[in-house]
Amino acid sequence: AKELAPKISVNCIMPGCMRTAEVWERSKLYIKENYDKRIEEIPQHRIGEPEDIFNTMNFITSDATYITGQSFFVNGGLFMW
């Protein structure tokens, strides 16, 4: 981000548990007990949707031109830094 500023912004989106086929299989969320346990761990009590990633990307590529060198954790509050 330092090297490319001010012409290019460099940011990172770090998704948490998202409703995708890969996450569903890897975490075995099709098993109700696993799904319920995961939901309880996430402060927002829901699995993320691909739209959550899109909305974050839309925000940081819009008029937010003074944001660079940041990591955006899109995980419902599961990991807070």
PDB file of C-alpha atoms in Angstrom:
ATOM      1  CA  ALA A   1       0.000   0.000   0.000  1.00  0.00           C
ATOM      2  CA  LYS A   2       2.859   2.398   0.788  1.00  0.00           C
ATOM      3  CA  GLU A   3       4.593   1.615  -2.466  1.00  0.00           C
ATOM      4  CA  LEU A   4       1.535   2.122  -4.673  1.00  0.00           C
ATOM      5  CA  ALA A   5      -0.089   5.080  -2.900  1.00  0.00           C
ATOM      6  CA  PRO A   6      -1.477   7.535  -3.758  1.00  0.00           C
ATOM      7  CA  LYS A   7      -2.477   6.202  -7.174  1.00  0.00           C
ATOM      8  CA  ILE A   8      -3.576   2.712  -6.119  1.00  0.00           C
ATOM      9  CA  SER A   9      -5.274   1.593  -2.903  1.00  0.00           C
ATOM     10  CA  VAL A  10      -4.366  -1.843  -1.584  1.00  0.00           C
ATOM     11  CA  ASN A  11      -6.761  -3.505   0.850  1.00  0.00           C
ATOM     12  CA  CYS A  12      -7.628  -7.042   1.862  1.00  0.00           C
ATOM     13  CA  ILE A  13     -10.976  -8.715   2.570  1.00  0.00           C
ATOM     14  CA  MET A  14     -10.677 -11.623   4.982  1.00  0.00           C
ATOM     15  CA  PRO A  15     -13.912 -13.617   5.039  1.00  0.00           C
ATOM     16  CA  GLY A  16     -15.050 -15.804   7.891  1.00  0.00           C
ATOM     17  CA  CYS A  17     -17.567 -18.630   7.693  1.00  0.00           C
ATOM     18  CA  MET A  18     -19.458 -18.056   4.439  1.00  0.00           C
ATOM     19  CA  ARG A  19     -22.356 -19.915   2.880  1.00  0.00           C
ATOM     20  CA  THR A  20     -20.379 -21.621   0.112  1.00  0.00           C
ATOM     21  CA  ALA A  21     -20.184 -25.252  -0.967  1.00  0.00           C
ATOM     22  CA  GLU A  22     -16.541 -25.504   0.116  1.00  0.00           C
ATOM     23  CA  VAL A  23     -17.182 -24.182   3.641  1.00  0.00           C
ATOM     24  CA  TRP A  24     -20.306 -26.323   3.984  1.00  0.00           C
ATOM     25  CA  GLU A  25     -18.354 -29.480   3.105  1.00  0.00           C
ATOM     26  CA  ARG A  26     -15.136 -28.672   4.963  1.00  0.00           C
ATOM     27  CA  SER A  27     -16.968 -27.725   8.176  1.00  0.00           C
ATOM     28  CA  LYS A  28     -19.685 -30.351   7.720  1.00  0.00           C
ATOM     29  CA  LEU A  29     -22.330 -27.695   8.316  1.00  0.00           C
ATOM     30  CA  TYR A  30     -24.942 -29.947   6.724  1.00  0.00           C
ATOM     31  CA  ILE A  31     -24.925 -31.743  10.104  1.00  0.00           C
ATOM     32  CA  LYS A  32     -27.339 -29.824  12.331  1.00  0.00           C
ATOM     33  CA  GLU A  33     -25.161 -30.067  15.440  1.00  0.00           C
ATOM     34  CA  ASN A  34     -22.154 -28.606  13.594  1.00  0.00           C
ATOM     35  CA  TYR A  35     -24.272 -25.830  12.101  1.00  0.00           C
ATOM     36  CA  ASP A  36     -25.844 -24.935  15.464  1.00  0.00           C
ATOM     37  CA  LYS A  37     -22.441 -24.907  17.182  1.00  0.00           C
ATOM     38  CA  ARG A  38     -20.958 -22.617  14.528  1.00  0.00           C
ATOM     39  CA  ILE A  39     -23.921 -20.212  14.734  1.00  0.00           C
ATOM     40  CA  GLU A  40     -23.483 -19.978  18.507  1.00  0.00           C
ATOM     41  CA  GLU A  41     -19.797 -19.059  18.089  1.00  0.00           C
ATOM     42  CA  ILE A  42     -20.531 -16.140  15.748  1.00  0.00           C
ATOM     43  CA  PRO A  43     -21.685 -12.988  17.590  1.00  0.00           C
ATOM     44  CA  GLN A  44     -24.114 -12.086  14.780  1.00  0.00           C
ATOM     45  CA  HIS A  45     -25.567 -15.636  14.999  1.00  0.00           C
ATOM     46  CA  ARG A  46     -25.594 -16.279  11.275  1.00  0.00           C
ATOM     47  CA  ILE A  47     -23.426 -17.668   8.516  1.00  0.00           C
ATOM     48  CA  GLY A  48     -22.038 -15.041   6.147  1.00  0.00           C
ATOM     49  CA  GLU A  49     -23.444 -14.685   2.657  1.00  0.00           C
ATOM     50  CA  PRO A  50     -21.430 -13.982  -0.499  1.00  0.00           C
ATOM     51  CA  GLU A  51     -23.278 -10.647  -0.613  1.00  0.00           C
ATOM     52  CA  ASP A  52     -21.492  -9.664   2.625  1.00  0.00           C
ATOM     53  CA  ILE A  53     -18.171  -9.909   0.778  1.00  0.00           C
ATOM     54  CA  PHE A  54     -19.593  -8.017  -2.193  1.00  0.00           C
ATOM     55  CA  ASN A  55     -20.907  -5.217   0.041  1.00  0.00           C
ATOM     56  CA  THR A  56     -17.492  -4.799   1.663  1.00  0.00           C
ATOM     57  CA  MET A  57     -15.772  -4.796  -1.712  1.00  0.00           C
ATOM     58  CA  ASN A  58     -18.297  -2.286  -3.016  1.00  0.00           C
ATOM     59  CA  PHE A  59     -17.582  -0.009  -0.053  1.00  0.00           C
ATOM     60  CA  ILE A  60     -13.793  -0.021  -0.333  1.00  0.00           C
ATOM     61  CA  THR A  61     -13.860   0.453  -4.115  1.00  0.00           C
ATOM     62  CA  SER A  62     -16.356   3.304  -4.014  1.00  0.00           C
ATOM     63  CA  ASP A  63     -15.568   6.796  -2.814  1.00  0.00           C
ATOM     64  CA  ALA A  64     -13.504   5.530   0.133  1.00  0.00           C
ATOM     65  CA  THR A  65     -10.340   6.781  -1.544  1.00  0.00           C
ATOM     66  CA  TYR A  66      -8.512   7.551   1.709  1.00  0.00           C
ATOM     67  CA  ILE A  67      -8.517   3.907   2.820  1.00  0.00           C
ATOM     68  CA  THR A  68      -5.443   1.852   1.977  1.00  0.00           C
ATOM     69  CA  GLY A  69      -3.339  -0.828   3.635  1.00  0.00           C
ATOM     70  CA  GLN A  70      -6.294  -2.207   5.586  1.00  0.00           C
ATOM     71  CA  SER A  71      -7.648  -5.688   6.256  1.00  0.00           C
ATOM     72  CA  PHE A  72     -11.415  -5.997   6.446  1.00  0.00           C
ATOM     73  CA  PHE A  73     -12.514  -8.966   8.536  1.00  0.00           C
ATOM     74  CA  VAL A  74     -15.972  -9.967   7.284  1.00  0.00           C
ATOM     75  CA  ASN A  75     -16.824 -12.652   9.800  1.00  0.00           C
ATOM     76  CA  GLY A  76     -19.820 -11.591  11.860  1.00  0.00           C
ATOM     77  CA  GLY A  77     -17.560 -10.644  14.761  1.00  0.00           C
ATOM     78  CA  LEU A  78     -16.062 -14.119  15.199  1.00  0.00           C
ATOM     79  CA  PHE A  79     -12.535 -12.713  15.120  1.00  0.00           C
ATOM     80  CA  MET A  80     -12.080  -9.219  16.485  1.00  0.00           C
ATOM     81  CA  TRP A  81      -8.709  -7.473  16.378  1.00  0.00           C
TER      82      TRP A  81
END
